Coordinates of N, CA and C in Angstrom, one line a residue:
X1 N 308.4 110.5 165.2 CA 309.3 109.6 166.1 C 310.2 110.3 166.9
X2 N 310.0 109.4 167.9 CA 310.9 110.5 169.0 C 312.3 110.0 169.1
X3 N 313.1 110.7 169.6 CA 314.5 110.8 169.9 C 315.2 109.4 170.2
X4 N 314.4 108.9 171.2 CA 314.8 107.5 171.6 C 314.7 106.8 170.3
X5 N 313.7 106.7 170.0 CA 313.4 105.6 168.6 C 314.5 105.9 167.5
X6 N 314.8 107.4 167.1 CA 315.9 107.6 166.0 C 317.2 107.1 166.5
X7 N 317.6 107.5 168.1 CA 318.6 107.0 168.3 C 319.2 105.6 168.2
X8 N 317.9 104.9 168.9 CA 317.8 103.1 168.8 C 318.4 103.1 167.4
X9 N 317.6 103.4 166.2 CA 317.7 102.9 164.7 C 319.2 103.3 164.4
X10 N 319.5 104.6 164.8 CA 320.7 104.7 164.2 C 321.9 104.1 164.8
X11 N 321.9 103.9 166.2 CA 322.9 103.0 167.0 C 323.0 101.7 166.4
X12 N 321.6 101.1 166.0 CA 321.6 99.8 165.9 C 322.3 99.5 164.0
X13 N 321.9 100.8 163.4 CA 322.4 100.6 162.1 C 324.0 100.6 162.0
X14 N 324.4 101.5 162.7 CA 325.9 101.8 162.8 C 326.5 100.5 163.4
X15 N 325.8 99.7 164.5 CA 326.5 98.6 165.0 C 326.4 97.3 163.8
X16 N 325.4 97.3 163.2 CA 325.2 96.1 162.1 C 326.0 96.3 161.1
X17 N 326.5 97.6 160.9 CA 327.7 98.0 159.8 C 329.1 97.4 160.1
X18 N 329.6 97.2 161.5 CA 330.7 96.2 162.1 C 330.7 95.2 161.7
X19 N 329.3 94.3 161.3 CA 329.3 92.9 161.1 C 329.2 92.1 162.1
X20 N 328.7 93.0 163.4 CA 328.4 92.0 164.4 C 326.8 90.9 164.0
X21 N 326.5 90.0 165.1 CA 325.6 89.2 164.8 C 324.1 90.2 165.2
X22 N 324.4 90.8 165.9 CA 323.0 91.4 166.4 C 323.3 92.8 166.7
X23 N 322.4 93.7 166.2 CA 322.6 95.2 166.5 C 321.8 95.8 167.5
X24 N 321.5 94.4 168.6 CA 320.8 95.2 169.9 C 321.6 96.0 170.6
X25 N 322.9 95.7 171.1 CA 323.8 96.4 171.9 C 324.0 97.8 171.1
X26 N 324.0 98.0 170.1 CA 324.0 99.4 169.4 C 322.8 100.1 169.7
X27 N 321.7 99.3 169.6 CA 320.4 100.2 169.6 C 320.1 100.7 171.1
X28 N 320.6 99.9 172.1 CA 320.6 100.1 173.2 C 321.4 101.5 173.6
X29 N 322.6 101.5 173.2 CA 323.6 102.7 173.2 C 323.1 103.7 172.6
X30 N 322.6 103.6 171.4 CA 321.9 104.6 170.6 C 320.9 105.3 171.1
X31 N 319.7 104.6 171.8 CA 318.9 105.2 172.7 C 319.2 105.6 173.9
X32 N 320.1 105.3 174.8 CA 320.6 105.9 175.8 C 321.3 107.4 175.6
X33 N 322.0 107.4 174.6 CA 322.8 108.7 174.1 C 321.7 109.5 173.6
X34 N 320.4 109.3 173.1 CA 319.4 110.1 172.6 C 318.9 110.6 173.6
X35 N 318.8 109.8 174.7 CA 317.8 110.3 176.1 C 318.9 111.4 176.5
X36 N 320.0 110.8 176.7 CA 321.1 112.1 177.6 C 321.1 113.3 176.7
X37 N 321.5 113.1 175.5 CA 321.2 114.3 174.8 C 319.9 115.4 174.8
X38 N 319.0 114.6 174.9 CA 317.7 115.5 175.0 C 317.9 116.5 176.6
X39 N 318.3 115.7 177.6 CA 318.4 116.4 178.8 C 319.8 117.4 178.9
X40 N 320.6 117.1 178.2 CA 322.0 117.9 178.1 C 322.1 119.0 177.4
X41 N 321.6 118.9 176.3 CA 321.6 120.0 174.9 C 320.9 121.1 175.6
X42 N 319.7 120.9 175.7 CA 318.8 122.1 176.2 C 319.5 122.9 177.4
X43 N 319.8 122.2 178.4 CA 320.9 122.8 179.6 C 321.9 123.8 179.1
X44 N 322.6 122.8 178.0 CA 324.0 123.9 177.9 C 323.5 125.0 176.6
X45 N 322.6 125.0 175.9 CA 321.9 125.8 175.2 C 321.4 127.0 176.2
X46 N 320.7 126.5 177.0 CA 320.1 127.7 178.3 C 321.4 128.4 178.9
X47 N 322.5 127.6 179.2 CA 323.4 128.2 180.0 C 324.2 129.5 179.0
X48 N 324.5 128.8 177.9 CA 325.2 129.8 176.8 C 324.6 131.0 176.6
X49 N 323.1 131.1 176.3 CA 322.6 132.2 175.9 C 322.2 133.1 177.3
X50 N 322.0 132.5 178.7 CA 322.3 133.4 180.0 C 323.3 133.8 180.1
X51 N 324.5 133.2 180.0 CA 325.9 133.7 180.0 C 326.3 134.9 179.0
X52 N 325.8 134.8 177.8 CA 325.9 135.7 176.8 C 325.0 137.0 177.3
X53 N 323.7 137.0 177.9 CA 322.9 137.9 178.3 C 323.7 138.8 179.3
X54 N 324.2 137.8 180.3 CA 324.8 138.5 181.3 C 326.1 139.2 181.1
X55 N 326.9 138.8 180.2 CA 328.1 139.6 179.5 C 327.3 140.9 178.8
X56 N 326.5 140.8 178.1 CA 326.1 141.8 177.5 C 325.4 143.1 178.3
X57 N 324.7 142.4 179.4 CA 324.2 143.5 180.2 C 325.7 144.1 181.0
X58 N 326.3 143.4 181.4 CA 327.4 143.9 182.2 C 328.3 144.9 181.4
X59 N 328.4 144.7 179.9 CA 329.0 145.6 179.0 C 328.2 147.0 178.9
X60 N 326.8 146.8 178.6 CA 325.9 147.8 178.6 C 325.9 148.9 180.0
X61 N 326.1 147.8 181.0 CA 326.2 148.8 182.2 C 327.4 149.7 182.5
X62 N 328.6 149.1 182.0 CA 329.9 149.8 181.7 C 329.8 151.1 180.9
X63 N 329.4 151.0 179.8 CA 329.1 152.1 178.6 C 328.1 153.4 179.2
X64 N 327.1 152.9 180.1 CA 326.0 153.9 180.4 C 326.5 154.3 181.6
X65 N 327.1 153.9 182.7 CA 327.5 154.4 183.9 C 329.0 154.8 183.8
X66 N 329.9 154.1 183.2 CA 331.0 154.8 183.2 C 331.7 155.3 182.1
X67 N 331.2 155.3 181.0 CA 331.1 155.8 179.8 C 332.6 155.5 179.1
X68 N 332.8 154.3 179.4 CA 333.9 153.5 178.9 C 333.7 152.3 178.2
X69 N 334.3 151.7 177.3 CA 334.1 150.5 176.4 C 335.1 149.6 177.2
X70 N 334.5 148.6 177.6 CA 335.6 147.6 178.1 C 336.0 146.6 177.4

């Protein structure tokens, strides 16, 4: 199952719990949210890993060339 389908099912189920007559608007919001998260989460993880690597490289450079721990 794709993330869009799962998002629609979860959104529809949550919306149906509130007692509304239709769960279609919750399914639409769930599907859109799933698609946004499919795009944003990998970018955020890539950014965080890249930032951590650059910090580590900077610290390693300081230790090697300056002999000090920052």
